[in-house]
Short mmCIF file of C-alpha atoms in Angstrom, two decimals:
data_model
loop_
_atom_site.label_atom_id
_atom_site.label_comp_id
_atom_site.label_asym_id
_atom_site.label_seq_id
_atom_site.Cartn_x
_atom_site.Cartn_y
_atom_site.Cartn_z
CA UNK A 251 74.57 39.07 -195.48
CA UNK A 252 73.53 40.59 -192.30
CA UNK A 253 71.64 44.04 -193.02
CA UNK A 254 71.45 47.06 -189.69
CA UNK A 255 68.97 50.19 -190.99
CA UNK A 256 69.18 52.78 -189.46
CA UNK A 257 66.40 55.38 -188.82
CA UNK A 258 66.78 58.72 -189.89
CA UNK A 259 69.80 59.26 -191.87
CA UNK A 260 69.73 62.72 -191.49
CA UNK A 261 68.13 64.66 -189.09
CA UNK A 262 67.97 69.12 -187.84
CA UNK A 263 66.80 69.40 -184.83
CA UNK A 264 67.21 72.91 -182.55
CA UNK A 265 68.42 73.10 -179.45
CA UNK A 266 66.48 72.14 -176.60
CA UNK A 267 64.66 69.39 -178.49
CA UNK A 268 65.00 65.79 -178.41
CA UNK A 269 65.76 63.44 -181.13
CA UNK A 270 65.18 59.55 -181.30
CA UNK A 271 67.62 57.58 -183.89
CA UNK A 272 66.72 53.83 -184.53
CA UNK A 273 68.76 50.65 -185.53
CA UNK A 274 67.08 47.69 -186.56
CA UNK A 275 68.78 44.42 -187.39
CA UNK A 276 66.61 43.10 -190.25
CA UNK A 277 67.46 39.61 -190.68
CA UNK A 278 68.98 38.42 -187.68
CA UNK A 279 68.60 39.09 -183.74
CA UNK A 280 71.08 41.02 -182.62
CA UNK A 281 71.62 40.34 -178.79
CA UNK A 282 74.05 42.90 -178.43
CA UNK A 283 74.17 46.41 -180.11
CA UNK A 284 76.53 49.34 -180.02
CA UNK A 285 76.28 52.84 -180.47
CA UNK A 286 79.12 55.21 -181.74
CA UNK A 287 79.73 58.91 -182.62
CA UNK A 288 82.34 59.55 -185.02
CA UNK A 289 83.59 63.68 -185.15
CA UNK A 290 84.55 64.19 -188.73
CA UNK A 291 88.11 63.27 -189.91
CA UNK A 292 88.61 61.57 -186.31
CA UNK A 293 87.98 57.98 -185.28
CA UNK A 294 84.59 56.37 -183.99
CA UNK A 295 83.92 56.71 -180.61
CA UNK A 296 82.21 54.53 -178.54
CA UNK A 297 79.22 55.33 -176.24
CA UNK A 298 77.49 52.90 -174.99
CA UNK A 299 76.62 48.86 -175.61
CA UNK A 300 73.16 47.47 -175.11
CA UNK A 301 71.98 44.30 -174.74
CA UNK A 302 68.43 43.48 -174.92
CA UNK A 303 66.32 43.69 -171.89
CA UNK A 304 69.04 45.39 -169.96
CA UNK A 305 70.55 49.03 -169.32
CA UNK A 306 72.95 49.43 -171.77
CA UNK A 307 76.55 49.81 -170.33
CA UNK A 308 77.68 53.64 -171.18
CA UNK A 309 81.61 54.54 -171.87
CA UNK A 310 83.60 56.99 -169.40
CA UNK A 311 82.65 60.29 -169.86
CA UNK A 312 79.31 59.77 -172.20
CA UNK A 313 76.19 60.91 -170.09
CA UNK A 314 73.47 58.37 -169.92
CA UNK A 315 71.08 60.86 -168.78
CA UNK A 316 71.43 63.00 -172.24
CA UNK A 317 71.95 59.93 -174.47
CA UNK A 318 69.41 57.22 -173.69
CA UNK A 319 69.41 53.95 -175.21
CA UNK A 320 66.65 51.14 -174.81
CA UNK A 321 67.25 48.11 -176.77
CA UNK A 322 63.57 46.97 -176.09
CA UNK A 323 63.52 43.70 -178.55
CA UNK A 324 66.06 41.34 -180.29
CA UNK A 325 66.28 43.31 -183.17
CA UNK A 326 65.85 47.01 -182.14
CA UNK A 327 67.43 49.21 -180.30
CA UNK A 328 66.85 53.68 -180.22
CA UNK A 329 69.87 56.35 -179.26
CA UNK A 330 67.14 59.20 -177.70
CA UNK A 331 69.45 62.58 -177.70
CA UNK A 332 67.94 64.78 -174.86
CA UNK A 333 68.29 68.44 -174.41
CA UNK A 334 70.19 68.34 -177.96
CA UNK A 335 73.04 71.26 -178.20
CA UNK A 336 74.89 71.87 -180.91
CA UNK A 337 77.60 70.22 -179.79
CA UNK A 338 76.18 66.54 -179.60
CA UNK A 339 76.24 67.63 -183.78
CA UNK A 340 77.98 64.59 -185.18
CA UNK A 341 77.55 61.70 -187.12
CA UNK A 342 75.43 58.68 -184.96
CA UNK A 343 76.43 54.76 -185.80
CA UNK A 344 74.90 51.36 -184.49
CA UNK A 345 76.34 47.96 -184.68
CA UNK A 346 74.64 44.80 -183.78
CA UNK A 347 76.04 41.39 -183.15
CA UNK A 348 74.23 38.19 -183.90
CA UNK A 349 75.18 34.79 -183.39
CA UNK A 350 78.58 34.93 -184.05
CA UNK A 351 79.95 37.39 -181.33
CA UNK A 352 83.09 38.45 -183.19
CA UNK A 353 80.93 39.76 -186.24
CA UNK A 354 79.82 43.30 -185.89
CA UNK A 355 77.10 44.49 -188.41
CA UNK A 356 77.11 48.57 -188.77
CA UNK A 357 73.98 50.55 -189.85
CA UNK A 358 74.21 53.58 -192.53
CA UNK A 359 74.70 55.65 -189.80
CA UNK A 360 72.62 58.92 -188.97
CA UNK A 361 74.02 62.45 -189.33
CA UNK A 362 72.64 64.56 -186.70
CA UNK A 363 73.08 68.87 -186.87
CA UNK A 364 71.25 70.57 -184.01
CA UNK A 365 71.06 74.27 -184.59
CA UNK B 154 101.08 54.61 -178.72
CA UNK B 155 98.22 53.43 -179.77
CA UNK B 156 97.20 49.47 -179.71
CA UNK B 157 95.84 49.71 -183.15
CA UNK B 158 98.14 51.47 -185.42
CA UNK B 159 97.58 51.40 -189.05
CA UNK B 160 100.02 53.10 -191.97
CA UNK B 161 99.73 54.91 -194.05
CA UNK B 162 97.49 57.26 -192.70
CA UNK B 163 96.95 58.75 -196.70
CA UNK B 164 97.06 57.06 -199.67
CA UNK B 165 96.77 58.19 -203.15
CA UNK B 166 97.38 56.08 -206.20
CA UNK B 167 96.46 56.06 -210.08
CA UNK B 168 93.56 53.59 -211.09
CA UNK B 169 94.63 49.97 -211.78
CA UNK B 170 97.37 50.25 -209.00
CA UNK B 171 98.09 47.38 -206.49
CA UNK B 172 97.38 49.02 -203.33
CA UNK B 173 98.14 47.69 -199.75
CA UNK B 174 97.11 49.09 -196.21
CA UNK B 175 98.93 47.89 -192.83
CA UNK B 176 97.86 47.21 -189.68
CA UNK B 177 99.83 46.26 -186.58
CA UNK B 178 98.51 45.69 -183.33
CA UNK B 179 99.27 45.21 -179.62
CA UNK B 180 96.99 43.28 -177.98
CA UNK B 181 95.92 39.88 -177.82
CA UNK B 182 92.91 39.53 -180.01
CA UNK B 183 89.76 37.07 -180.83
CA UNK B 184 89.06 38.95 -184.37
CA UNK B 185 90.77 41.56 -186.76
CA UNK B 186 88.18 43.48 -188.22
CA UNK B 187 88.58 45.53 -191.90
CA UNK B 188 85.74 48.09 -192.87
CA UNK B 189 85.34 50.61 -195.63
CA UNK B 190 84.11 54.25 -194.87
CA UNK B 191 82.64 56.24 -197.97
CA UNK B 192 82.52 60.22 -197.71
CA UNK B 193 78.78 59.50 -197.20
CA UNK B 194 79.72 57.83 -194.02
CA UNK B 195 78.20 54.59 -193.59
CA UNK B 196 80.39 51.64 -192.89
CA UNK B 197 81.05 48.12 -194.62
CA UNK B 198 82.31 45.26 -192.85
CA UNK B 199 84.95 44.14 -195.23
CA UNK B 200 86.68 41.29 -194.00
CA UNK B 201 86.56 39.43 -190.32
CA UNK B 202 89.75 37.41 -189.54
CA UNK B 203 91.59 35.16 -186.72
CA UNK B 204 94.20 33.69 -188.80
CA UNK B 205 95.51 33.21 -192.22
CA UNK B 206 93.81 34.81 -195.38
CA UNK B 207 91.04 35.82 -197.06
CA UNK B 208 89.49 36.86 -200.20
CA UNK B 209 86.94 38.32 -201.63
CA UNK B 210 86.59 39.92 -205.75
CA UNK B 211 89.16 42.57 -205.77
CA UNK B 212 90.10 42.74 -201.90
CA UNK B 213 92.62 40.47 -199.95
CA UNK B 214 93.36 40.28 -196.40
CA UNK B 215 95.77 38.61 -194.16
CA UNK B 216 96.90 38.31 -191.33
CA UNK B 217 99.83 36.91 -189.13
CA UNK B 218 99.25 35.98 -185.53
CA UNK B 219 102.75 35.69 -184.15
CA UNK B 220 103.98 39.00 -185.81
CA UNK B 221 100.46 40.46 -184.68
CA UNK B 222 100.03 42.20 -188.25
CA UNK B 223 97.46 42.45 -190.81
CA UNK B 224 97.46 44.15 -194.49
CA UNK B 225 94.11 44.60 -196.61
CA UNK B 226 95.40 45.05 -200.21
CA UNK B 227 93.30 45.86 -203.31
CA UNK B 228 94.09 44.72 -206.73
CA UNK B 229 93.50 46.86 -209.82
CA UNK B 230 92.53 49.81 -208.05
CA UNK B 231 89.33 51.84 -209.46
CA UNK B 232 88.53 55.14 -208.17
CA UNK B 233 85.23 53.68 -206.47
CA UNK B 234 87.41 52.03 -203.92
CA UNK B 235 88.31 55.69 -202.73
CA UNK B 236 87.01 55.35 -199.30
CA UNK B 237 89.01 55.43 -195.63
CA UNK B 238 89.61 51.91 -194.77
CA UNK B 239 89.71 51.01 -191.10
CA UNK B 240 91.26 48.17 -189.01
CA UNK B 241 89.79 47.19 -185.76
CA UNK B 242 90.68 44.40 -183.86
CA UNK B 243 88.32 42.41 -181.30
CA UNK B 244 90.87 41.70 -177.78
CA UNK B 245 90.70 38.73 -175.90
CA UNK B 246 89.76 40.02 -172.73
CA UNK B 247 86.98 41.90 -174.17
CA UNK B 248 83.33 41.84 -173.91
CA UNK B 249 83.37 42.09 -177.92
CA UNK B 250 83.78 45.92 -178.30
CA UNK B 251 86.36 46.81 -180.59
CA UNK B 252 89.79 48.60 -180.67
CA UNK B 253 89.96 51.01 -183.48
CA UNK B 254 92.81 52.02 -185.55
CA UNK B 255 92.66 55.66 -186.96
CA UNK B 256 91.72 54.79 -190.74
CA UNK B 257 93.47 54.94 -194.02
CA UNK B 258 91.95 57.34 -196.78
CA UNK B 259 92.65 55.78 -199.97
CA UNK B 260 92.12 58.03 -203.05
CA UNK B 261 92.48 56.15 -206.25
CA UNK B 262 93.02 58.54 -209.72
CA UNK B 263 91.35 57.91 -212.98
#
């Protein structure tokens, strides 16, 4: 089946810094990926949908300046956290779509604690 | 209300029981979507469905169109299924992003 990595699965940053998450489809081309944020016991949340080549399309209320997304080939795209505060602490998911647009494919996910 | 509504929201069940998790929607919808959330996090596409039923080892889904409702049921539950299980549907007028319903957390008993 499909396979999504994701790139790191855990990461501490402090505030202030920046941190780059990646999501890789491995054995397909994934023409459209989305990124979510799931708070813990609560529902995923999404933030933004990228298609390759173009700026990704961001949800109400998610800044695109703090959270920036390229999707630079068919089968990566990177969630750049800017300026991290503790509050952006949560836990980071992809999905990518490949030929079939009704098929999602979600990555590992990356847990993300900014102290 | 919300358009995704699943029940019940917690589940918990001795091993080898036949378990079964609704989902009832609201919308019109391309795709019903079934996934499986461990504690660690990381999420499984279970099952993808537009009509009818499918199967796969210990998990069974359906789904009914008109009566816009889907269950996911496991047979001979093992305490390794313990996981929240999550329905999302894919609407018609969408550009593919998915409605979410709030999860069930199974937890089976040895």
């Amino acid at each position: 089946g499909a396979v999504v990595s994701q790139h790191p699965s855990w990461v501490i940053c402090k505030s202030g810094t920046s941190v780059k998450i990646e999501c890789r489809s491995l054995d397909f081309q994934a023409t459209t990926m989305f990124w979510y944020r799931q708070f813990p016991k609560q529902s995923l949340m999404l933030m933004a949908t990228s298609n390759e080549g173009s700026k990704a399309t961001y949800e109400q209320g998610v800044e695109k300046d703090k959270f920036l997304i390229n999707h630079a080939s068919l089968t990566l795209s990177t969630l750049t956290v800017t300026s991290a505060h503790p509050e952006d602490s949560s836990f980071y998911i992809c999905s990518a779509q490949g030929g079939n647009p009704y098929e999602q494919y979600f990555g590992p996910g990356t847990r993300l604690t900014v102290t | 209300k919300n358009e995704v509504e699943q029940s019940p929201q917690n589940l918990t069940a001795q091993e080898g029981e036949f378990i079964t998790i609704n989902c009832s929607y609201s919308v019109g919808i391309s795709a019903l979507h079934w996934l499986q959330q461990h504690p660690g996090g990381g999420i499984v596409s279970l099952f993808m469905l537009s009509s009818g039923k499918k199967k796969h080892g210990r998990l069974i889904a359906t789904i009914n169109i008109q009566e816009k409702h889907s269950s996911l049921h496991i047979t001979a539950s093992h305490p390794r299924d313990s996981a929240v299980y999550i329905c999302a549907v894919t609407p018609v007028d969408s550009n593919y992003q998915l409605i979410w319903g709030a999860g069930t957390k199974l937890i089976i008993k040895p």
